[in-house]
Amino acid sequence: MTLQLSADAVAPKAATPQKYLFGPVADFLMLGGSAFLILPVLFLVPLEYEGPVAATMVFVAYLVNYPHFAHSYQLFYRNFTRKVSGDGYDRSLQLRYIFAGIVVPLVMAGFFAYGAAAANTRLLGYATNAMFFFVGWHYVKQGYGMLMVDAVLKRKFFDDRDKKVLLVNSYTVWILAWLQTNTAVTQGKYYGLDYYTFAAPSWIADIALLAAVASTAATLLMLVNRWRKNGGGLPYNGLVAYVASLYLWILIARINPLWLLIVPALHSLQYLAVVWRYQTNVERDSSDAESDPQPKVLSFLGPLYRFRLLGFIVGGTALGYLGFWLIPSALTALVPYDRQVLGSSLFFFIVLIFINVHHYFLDNVMWRRGNPEVSRYLFR
């Protein structure tokens, strides 16, 4: 899960972009504003409703979480041969595509194959901690990326010093949250397998807390100065996304058990806002984008580009269901392994961690500076 788009990835010389991805209200809710509305309500919900909330979020996962992962595969591996051959991509980006698209999945597949064959529960358990590490990193980088996106849309840019302050604050908050988990928990279960955190000394977490407080204060001061320089304006939807990602979804995620169930969906919705806008612009770039879809019975959907966008979304939903349910279910039924040691959900455990970690590497390539597709399609 990593949208880490740099503001440098967007060429200021490009045509003046629209002010919103979809609209002021839609952007606010999708980029993170809904978190500020939902979290207070959860404190009024008794904890005995955790079961119904969990069941609801399983359904939401089909509609939001799974497509969010699947879309990254749809975008990353589209025209993959051209990307790895360097056709239109500089050498650095070409190597990144090869590493993230080929090397990383092969290494992870080998790791999980060895761990499962050796029934090494401790080794497999460490993969859970690695997933939490990358997920936290991914959340804060996506929050920063959303702020940069909105800054470009609103033409309220941050200079290099401002961006460094924002990034330092992102990393300090992320490190604090990760260290807190690794001092509060030593062993837990994930899909039936034990996982182990690192016994970080409490004094390290205390130092991280001071650093996070200091960086937050520096960020607030920077934003006040930027507000003044911009004549009283800031990319507010982007700031909502940044604050929600760092503080609500990472730092205080454990404040309420029900909140832990909802955060992944809100994060995924944030990602979908950018991907759907990006894909809309891709589809509108085709020569027949405004023509009617065929057969004519589909004309109620509007121009052809909307029909193609719907196909992209439906395809992502189907791919997510395939990856998260059908494939692990089939592997569980067909592949023998030591269920007494590894439990009955081994392949669900493997697939979930594999996709979460790989997602970070995919997005780390797609949404970075120098990717010609980003500057061409995201801000049109």
Short mmCIF file of C-alpha atoms in Angstrom, two decimals:
data_model
loop_
_atom_site.label_atom_id
_atom_site.label_comp_id
_atom_site.label_asym_id
_atom_site.label_seq_id
_atom_site.Cartn_x
_atom_site.Cartn_y
_atom_site.Cartn_z
CA MET A 1 0.00 0.00 0.00
CA THR A 2 2.44 3.21 -1.05
CA LEU A 3 1.47 6.33 -2.90
CA GLN A 4 4.63 8.35 -2.38
CA LEU A 5 4.26 10.81 -5.23
CA SER A 6 6.83 13.57 -5.06
CA ALA A 7 5.80 17.08 -5.96
CA ASP A 8 8.88 17.08 -8.17
CA ALA A 9 7.19 14.38 -10.27
CA VAL A 10 4.82 17.05 -11.51
CA ALA A 11 6.22 19.47 -14.01
CA PRO A 12 5.00 22.98 -13.19
CA LYS A 13 5.24 23.73 -16.91
CA ALA A 14 2.35 21.36 -17.55
CA ALA A 15 -1.04 22.80 -18.36
CA THR A 16 -2.92 24.33 -15.45
CA PRO A 17 -4.64 21.38 -13.78
CA GLN A 18 -8.12 21.16 -12.37
CA LYS A 19 -8.55 22.20 -8.75
CA TYR A 20 -9.93 18.88 -7.57
CA LEU A 21 -9.65 15.20 -8.34
CA PHE A 22 -13.44 14.84 -8.29
CA GLY A 23 -14.84 17.82 -6.40
CA PRO A 24 -14.44 19.64 -3.07
CA VAL A 25 -16.70 17.36 -1.01
CA ALA A 26 -15.65 14.12 -2.71
CA ASP A 27 -11.97 14.98 -2.32
CA PHE A 28 -12.42 15.85 1.35
CA LEU A 29 -14.19 12.58 2.14
CA MET A 30 -12.01 10.31 0.00
CA LEU A 31 -8.64 11.80 0.90
CA GLY A 32 -9.16 11.50 4.65
CA GLY A 33 -11.93 13.77 5.86
CA SER A 34 -14.26 10.84 6.47
CA ALA A 35 -11.87 9.67 9.20
CA PHE A 36 -12.60 12.80 11.24
CA LEU A 37 -16.32 12.10 10.94
CA ILE A 38 -16.22 8.36 11.71
CA LEU A 39 -13.74 8.23 14.60
CA PRO A 40 -15.81 10.31 17.08
CA VAL A 41 -18.87 8.18 16.33
CA LEU A 42 -17.00 4.97 17.12
CA PHE A 43 -16.55 6.02 20.73
CA LEU A 44 -20.32 5.89 21.05
CA VAL A 45 -20.48 2.33 19.69
CA PRO A 46 -20.25 -0.40 22.38
CA LEU A 47 -17.36 -2.82 21.92
CA GLU A 48 -19.79 -5.74 21.80
CA TYR A 49 -20.62 -4.53 18.28
CA GLU A 50 -17.12 -5.45 17.15
CA GLY A 51 -18.49 -8.57 15.43
CA PRO A 52 -20.99 -6.74 13.20
CA VAL A 53 -18.44 -4.03 12.43
CA ALA A 54 -15.86 -6.68 11.48
CA ALA A 55 -18.40 -8.43 9.25
CA THR A 56 -19.25 -5.13 7.56
CA MET A 57 -15.58 -4.39 6.93
CA VAL A 58 -15.11 -7.80 5.31
CA PHE A 59 -17.77 -6.78 2.81
CA VAL A 60 -16.19 -3.33 2.39
CA ALA A 61 -12.87 -5.05 1.70
CA TYR A 62 -14.35 -6.53 -1.49
CA LEU A 63 -15.40 -3.09 -2.68
CA VAL A 64 -12.50 -0.92 -1.49
CA ASN A 65 -9.49 -2.71 0.00
CA TYR A 66 -9.03 -5.46 -2.56
CA PRO A 67 -9.49 -3.22 -5.65
CA HIS A 68 -6.99 -0.77 -4.18
CA PHE A 69 -4.33 -3.49 -4.17
CA ALA A 70 -5.39 -4.89 -7.53
CA HIS A 71 -5.27 -1.51 -9.26
CA SER A 72 -1.58 -1.18 -8.43
CA TYR A 73 -0.94 -4.45 -10.30
CA GLN A 74 -3.10 -3.35 -13.22
CA LEU A 75 -1.14 -0.13 -13.58
CA PHE A 76 2.33 -1.47 -12.81
CA TYR A 77 2.29 -4.46 -15.17
CA ARG A 78 0.51 -2.67 -18.00
CA ASN A 79 3.00 -2.40 -20.91
CA PHE A 80 5.52 -4.06 -18.59
CA THR A 81 7.76 -5.24 -21.44
CA ARG A 82 8.19 -1.65 -22.57
CA LYS A 83 9.01 -0.55 -19.03
CA VAL A 84 11.67 -3.17 -18.35
CA SER A 85 13.22 -2.61 -21.78
CA GLY A 86 13.56 1.10 -21.04
CA ASP A 87 11.36 2.22 -23.95
CA GLY A 88 10.49 5.77 -22.86
CA TYR A 89 11.87 5.32 -19.34
CA ASP A 90 15.27 6.41 -18.07
CA ARG A 91 17.78 3.83 -16.85
CA SER A 92 17.08 4.39 -13.16
CA LEU A 93 13.32 3.93 -13.54
CA GLN A 94 13.85 0.90 -15.80
CA LEU A 95 15.95 -0.80 -13.09
CA ARG A 96 13.36 0.04 -10.46
CA TYR A 97 10.65 -1.60 -12.55
CA ILE A 98 12.79 -4.72 -12.92
CA PHE A 99 13.57 -4.86 -9.21
CA ALA A 100 10.02 -4.26 -7.97
CA GLY A 101 8.28 -6.23 -10.69
CA ILE A 102 10.55 -9.28 -10.96
CA VAL A 103 13.20 -9.48 -8.22
CA VAL A 104 11.03 -8.62 -5.21
CA PRO A 105 8.22 -11.13 -5.93
CA LEU A 106 10.75 -13.90 -6.66
CA VAL A 107 12.61 -13.26 -3.40
CA MET A 108 9.38 -13.19 -1.41
CA ALA A 109 8.11 -16.35 -3.09
CA GLY A 110 11.36 -18.11 -2.20
CA PHE A 111 11.16 -16.90 1.38
CA PHE A 112 7.62 -18.15 1.91
CA ALA A 113 8.26 -21.42 0.07
CA TYR A 114 11.23 -22.18 2.32
CA GLY A 115 9.43 -21.12 5.49
CA ALA A 116 6.38 -23.25 4.68
CA ALA A 117 8.42 -26.29 3.56
CA ALA A 118 10.55 -26.14 6.70
CA ALA A 119 7.48 -25.42 8.88
CA ASN A 120 9.52 -22.59 10.39
CA THR A 121 6.85 -20.63 12.22
CA ARG A 122 9.29 -18.16 13.74
CA LEU A 123 10.73 -17.24 10.33
CA LEU A 124 7.25 -16.84 8.85
CA GLY A 125 6.18 -14.86 11.88
CA TYR A 126 8.87 -12.27 11.28
CA ALA A 127 7.21 -11.59 7.92
CA THR A 128 4.24 -10.19 9.84
CA ASN A 129 6.42 -7.65 11.58
CA ALA A 130 8.01 -6.76 8.23
CA MET A 131 4.52 -6.19 6.80
CA PHE A 132 3.58 -3.84 9.65
CA PHE A 133 6.87 -2.00 9.08
CA PHE A 134 6.23 -1.45 5.37
CA VAL A 135 2.52 -0.72 5.83
CA GLY A 136 3.27 2.08 8.29
CA TRP A 137 5.92 3.50 5.98
CA HIS A 138 3.51 3.26 3.09
CA TYR A 139 0.67 5.03 4.94
CA VAL A 140 2.74 8.08 5.84
CA LYS A 141 4.32 8.36 2.38
CA GLN A 142 0.89 8.15 0.80
CA GLY A 143 -0.34 10.90 3.11
CA TYR A 144 2.58 13.08 2.06
CA GLY A 145 1.92 12.22 -1.59
CA MET A 146 -1.73 13.23 -1.29
CA LEU A 147 -0.70 16.58 0.14
CA MET A 148 1.65 17.13 -2.81
CA VAL A 149 -1.10 16.18 -5.26
CA ASP A 150 -3.54 18.65 -3.75
CA ALA A 151 -0.84 21.33 -3.63
CA VAL A 152 -0.40 21.00 -7.39
CA LEU A 153 -4.15 21.00 -8.01
CA LYS A 154 -4.58 24.16 -5.94
CA ARG A 155 -1.35 25.75 -7.22
CA LYS A 156 -0.31 26.19 -3.57
CA PHE A 157 3.21 24.80 -3.81
CA PHE A 158 5.66 23.93 -1.04
CA ASP A 159 9.33 24.77 -1.49
CA ASP A 160 12.12 22.26 -0.90
CA ARG A 161 12.58 23.27 2.74
CA ASP A 162 8.86 22.88 3.44
CA LYS A 163 8.85 19.41 1.87
CA LYS A 164 11.78 18.32 3.99
CA VAL A 165 9.93 19.40 7.12
CA LEU A 166 6.84 17.45 6.03
CA LEU A 167 8.86 14.34 5.22
CA VAL A 168 10.87 14.43 8.45
CA ASN A 169 7.64 14.73 10.40
CA SER A 170 6.14 11.81 8.45
CA TYR A 171 9.05 9.54 9.26
CA THR A 172 9.31 10.51 12.91
CA VAL A 173 5.61 9.84 13.50
CA TRP A 174 5.88 6.53 11.66
CA ILE A 175 8.97 5.45 13.63
CA LEU A 176 7.27 6.41 16.90
CA ALA A 177 4.19 4.33 16.07
CA TRP A 178 6.32 1.35 15.03
CA LEU A 179 8.48 1.54 18.16
CA GLN A 180 5.41 1.77 20.38
CA THR A 181 4.14 -1.47 18.88
CA ASN A 182 7.52 -3.12 19.39
CA THR A 183 7.69 -2.17 23.05
CA ALA A 184 4.07 -2.94 23.91
CA VAL A 185 3.75 -6.32 22.18
CA THR A 186 6.24 -9.19 22.11
CA GLN A 187 4.18 -12.00 20.61
CA GLY A 188 0.85 -12.20 18.85
CA LYS A 189 -1.11 -14.23 16.33
CA TYR A 190 -1.86 -13.40 12.71
CA TYR A 191 -3.99 -15.84 10.74
CA GLY A 192 -3.13 -18.55 13.26
CA LEU A 193 0.64 -18.04 13.14
CA ASP A 194 2.67 -16.54 15.96
CA TYR A 195 4.64 -13.42 15.16
CA TYR A 196 7.24 -11.67 17.26
CA THR A 197 8.04 -8.01 17.65
CA PHE A 198 11.44 -6.61 18.51
CA ALA A 199 12.03 -5.78 22.15
CA ALA A 200 12.89 -2.13 21.65
CA PRO A 201 13.91 -0.39 24.90
CA SER A 202 11.32 2.05 26.20
CA TRP A 203 13.86 4.89 26.24
CA ILE A 204 14.15 4.68 22.46
CA ALA A 205 10.39 5.14 22.16
CA ASP A 206 10.66 8.13 24.52
CA ILE A 207 13.26 9.73 22.26
CA ALA A 208 11.05 9.02 19.25
CA LEU A 209 8.13 10.67 21.05
CA LEU A 210 10.15 13.83 21.66
CA ALA A 211 11.26 13.83 18.03
CA ALA A 212 7.68 13.42 16.81
CA VAL A 213 6.43 16.24 19.04
CA ALA A 214 9.25 18.51 17.86
CA SER A 215 8.72 17.68 14.19
CA THR A 216 4.95 18.20 14.53
CA ALA A 217 5.57 21.62 16.08
CA ALA A 218 8.00 22.48 13.28
CA THR A 219 5.42 21.38 10.72
CA LEU A 220 2.73 23.56 12.27
CA LEU A 221 5.07 26.55 12.25
CA MET A 222 5.99 25.89 8.62
CA LEU A 223 2.32 25.67 7.64
CA VAL A 224 1.57 29.00 9.31
CA ASN A 225 4.42 30.62 7.40
CA ARG A 226 3.31 28.99 4.15
CA TRP A 227 -0.27 30.15 4.78
CA ARG A 228 0.98 33.71 5.08
CA LYS A 229 3.11 33.46 1.94
CA ASN A 230 0.14 32.05 0.02
CA GLY A 231 -2.06 34.97 1.04
CA GLY A 232 -4.16 32.91 3.44
CA GLY A 233 -4.44 29.76 1.34
CA LEU A 234 -3.30 26.16 1.72
CA PRO A 235 -4.17 22.86 0.00
CA TYR A 236 -6.61 21.97 2.78
CA ASN A 237 -7.85 18.63 1.44
CA GLY A 238 -4.24 17.56 1.11
CA LEU A 239 -3.55 18.62 4.68
CA VAL A 240 -6.55 16.60 5.83
CA ALA A 241 -5.07 13.58 4.03
CA TYR A 242 -1.65 14.19 5.58
CA VAL A 243 -2.97 14.54 9.13
CA ALA A 244 -5.33 11.57 8.84
CA SER A 245 -2.60 9.32 7.44
CA LEU A 246 0.01 10.15 10.06
CA TYR A 247 -1.96 10.65 13.22
CA LEU A 248 -5.34 8.93 12.90
CA TRP A 249 -4.31 5.89 10.85
CA ILE A 250 -0.82 5.31 12.25
CA LEU A 251 -0.13 6.99 15.57
CA ILE A 252 -3.45 6.41 17.32
CA ALA A 253 -4.71 3.48 15.27
CA ARG A 254 -5.01 1.35 18.42
CA ILE A 255 -7.08 3.89 20.29
CA ASN A 256 -10.20 1.85 19.59
CA PRO A 257 -10.49 -1.80 18.44
CA LEU A 258 -13.24 -0.84 16.00
CA TRP A 259 -11.05 1.87 14.52
CA LEU A 260 -8.40 -0.71 13.65
CA LEU A 261 -10.97 -2.49 11.52
CA ILE A 262 -11.95 0.64 9.60
CA VAL A 263 -8.59 2.32 8.96
CA PRO A 264 -7.52 0.05 6.04
CA ALA A 265 -10.69 0.89 4.12
CA LEU A 266 -10.19 4.63 4.61
CA HIS A 267 -6.58 4.37 3.48
CA SER A 268 -7.65 2.38 0.41
CA LEU A 269 -10.34 4.94 -0.43
CA GLN A 270 -7.66 7.64 -0.36
CA TYR A 271 -5.62 5.65 -2.87
CA LEU A 272 -8.60 5.01 -5.12
CA ALA A 273 -9.28 8.73 -5.44
CA VAL A 274 -5.96 9.23 -7.21
CA VAL A 275 -5.98 5.99 -9.21
CA TRP A 276 -9.50 6.54 -10.55
CA ARG A 277 -8.68 10.10 -11.58
CA TYR A 278 -5.46 8.90 -13.20
CA GLN A 279 -7.22 6.10 -15.09
CA THR A 280 -10.02 8.46 -16.16
CA ASN A 281 -7.43 10.69 -17.81
CA VAL A 282 -5.79 7.66 -19.44
CA GLU A 283 -9.10 6.60 -20.97
CA ARG A 284 -9.98 10.12 -22.09
CA ASP A 285 -6.70 10.31 -23.97
CA SER A 286 -7.83 7.77 -26.57
CA SER A 287 -9.07 9.06 -29.93
CA ASP A 288 -12.51 7.48 -29.53
CA ALA A 289 -12.98 8.44 -25.88
CA GLU A 290 -16.12 10.50 -26.49
CA SER A 291 -17.84 8.04 -28.82
CA ASP A 292 -20.75 5.88 -27.73
CA PRO A 293 -20.00 2.39 -26.39
CA GLN A 294 -21.12 -0.62 -28.36
CA PRO A 295 -23.64 -2.21 -28.28
CA LYS A 296 -25.90 0.83 -28.00
CA VAL A 297 -27.72 -0.64 -25.02
CA LEU A 298 -24.69 0.49 -23.01
CA SER A 299 -25.08 4.11 -24.07
CA PHE A 300 -26.68 4.95 -20.71
CA LEU A 301 -23.16 4.75 -19.26
CA GLY A 302 -22.15 7.81 -21.24
CA PRO A 303 -19.05 8.18 -23.45
CA LEU A 304 -16.83 5.20 -24.17
CA TYR A 305 -14.10 6.33 -21.78
CA ARG A 306 -16.51 5.93 -18.85
CA PHE A 307 -17.35 2.40 -19.94
CA ARG A 308 -13.65 1.57 -20.10
CA LEU A 309 -13.07 3.10 -16.69
CA LEU A 310 -15.88 0.96 -15.30
CA GLY A 311 -14.20 -2.07 -16.87
CA PHE A 312 -10.95 -1.12 -15.12
CA ILE A 313 -12.72 -0.88 -11.76
CA VAL A 314 -14.67 -4.11 -12.23
CA GLY A 315 -11.47 -5.84 -13.33
CA GLY A 316 -9.72 -4.63 -10.19
CA THR A 317 -12.55 -5.91 -8.03
CA ALA A 318 -12.40 -9.34 -9.69
CA LEU A 319 -8.61 -9.45 -9.49
CA GLY A 320 -8.75 -8.57 -5.79
CA TYR A 321 -11.22 -11.37 -5.12
CA LEU A 322 -9.02 -13.75 -7.07
CA GLY A 323 -5.88 -12.79 -5.18
CA PHE A 324 -7.26 -12.60 -1.67
CA TRP A 325 -9.79 -15.46 -1.73
CA LEU A 326 -9.78 -17.81 -4.71
CA ILE A 327 -6.02 -18.35 -4.97
CA PRO A 328 -5.37 -18.95 -1.25
CA SER A 329 -8.48 -21.13 -1.04
CA ALA A 330 -7.29 -23.24 -3.97
CA LEU A 331 -3.77 -23.53 -2.54
CA THR A 332 -5.17 -24.56 0.83
CA ALA A 333 -7.20 -27.32 -0.82
CA LEU A 334 -4.50 -28.57 -3.19
CA VAL A 335 -1.11 -28.12 -1.51
CA PRO A 336 -0.27 -30.40 1.42
CA TYR A 337 1.59 -28.94 4.42
CA ASP A 338 1.89 -29.48 8.18
CA ARG A 339 -1.41 -28.04 9.38
CA GLN A 340 -0.75 -28.99 12.98
CA VAL A 341 2.23 -26.64 13.03
CA LEU A 342 1.23 -23.99 10.48
CA GLY A 343 -2.52 -23.90 11.02
CA SER A 344 -5.34 -24.03 8.51
CA SER A 345 -4.90 -20.49 7.07
CA LEU A 346 -1.28 -20.61 5.92
CA PHE A 347 -1.91 -19.49 2.35
CA PHE A 348 -4.23 -16.67 3.40
CA PHE A 349 -1.41 -15.55 5.72
CA ILE A 350 1.17 -15.74 2.91
CA VAL A 351 -0.95 -14.04 0.25
CA LEU A 352 -1.98 -11.18 2.51
CA ILE A 353 1.58 -10.40 3.56
CA PHE A 354 2.95 -10.91 0.05
CA ILE A 355 0.49 -8.46 -1.51
CA ASN A 356 0.85 -5.85 1.25
CA VAL A 357 4.64 -5.79 1.04
CA HIS A 358 4.80 -6.04 -2.75
CA HIS A 359 2.26 -3.24 -3.03
CA TYR A 360 4.70 -0.95 -1.25
CA PHE A 361 7.44 -1.70 -3.78
CA LEU A 362 5.12 -1.31 -6.77
CA ASP A 363 3.86 2.08 -5.72
CA ASN A 364 7.35 3.21 -4.78
CA VAL A 365 8.19 2.93 -8.49
CA MET A 366 4.97 4.04 -10.18
CA TRP A 367 4.38 7.31 -8.38
CA ARG A 368 7.86 8.70 -8.27
CA ARG A 369 9.75 11.51 -9.95
CA GLY A 370 10.66 10.86 -13.53
CA ASN A 371 7.78 8.54 -14.40
CA PRO A 372 6.48 10.04 -17.64
CA GLU A 373 2.99 8.60 -17.20
CA VAL A 374 2.39 10.41 -13.91
CA SER A 375 3.04 13.90 -15.23
CA ARG A 376 1.08 13.10 -18.38
CA TYR A 377 -2.12 11.73 -16.90
CA LEU A 378 -2.58 12.59 -13.23
CA PHE A 379 -2.95 16.35 -13.46
CA ARG A 380 -4.71 16.84 -16.75
#
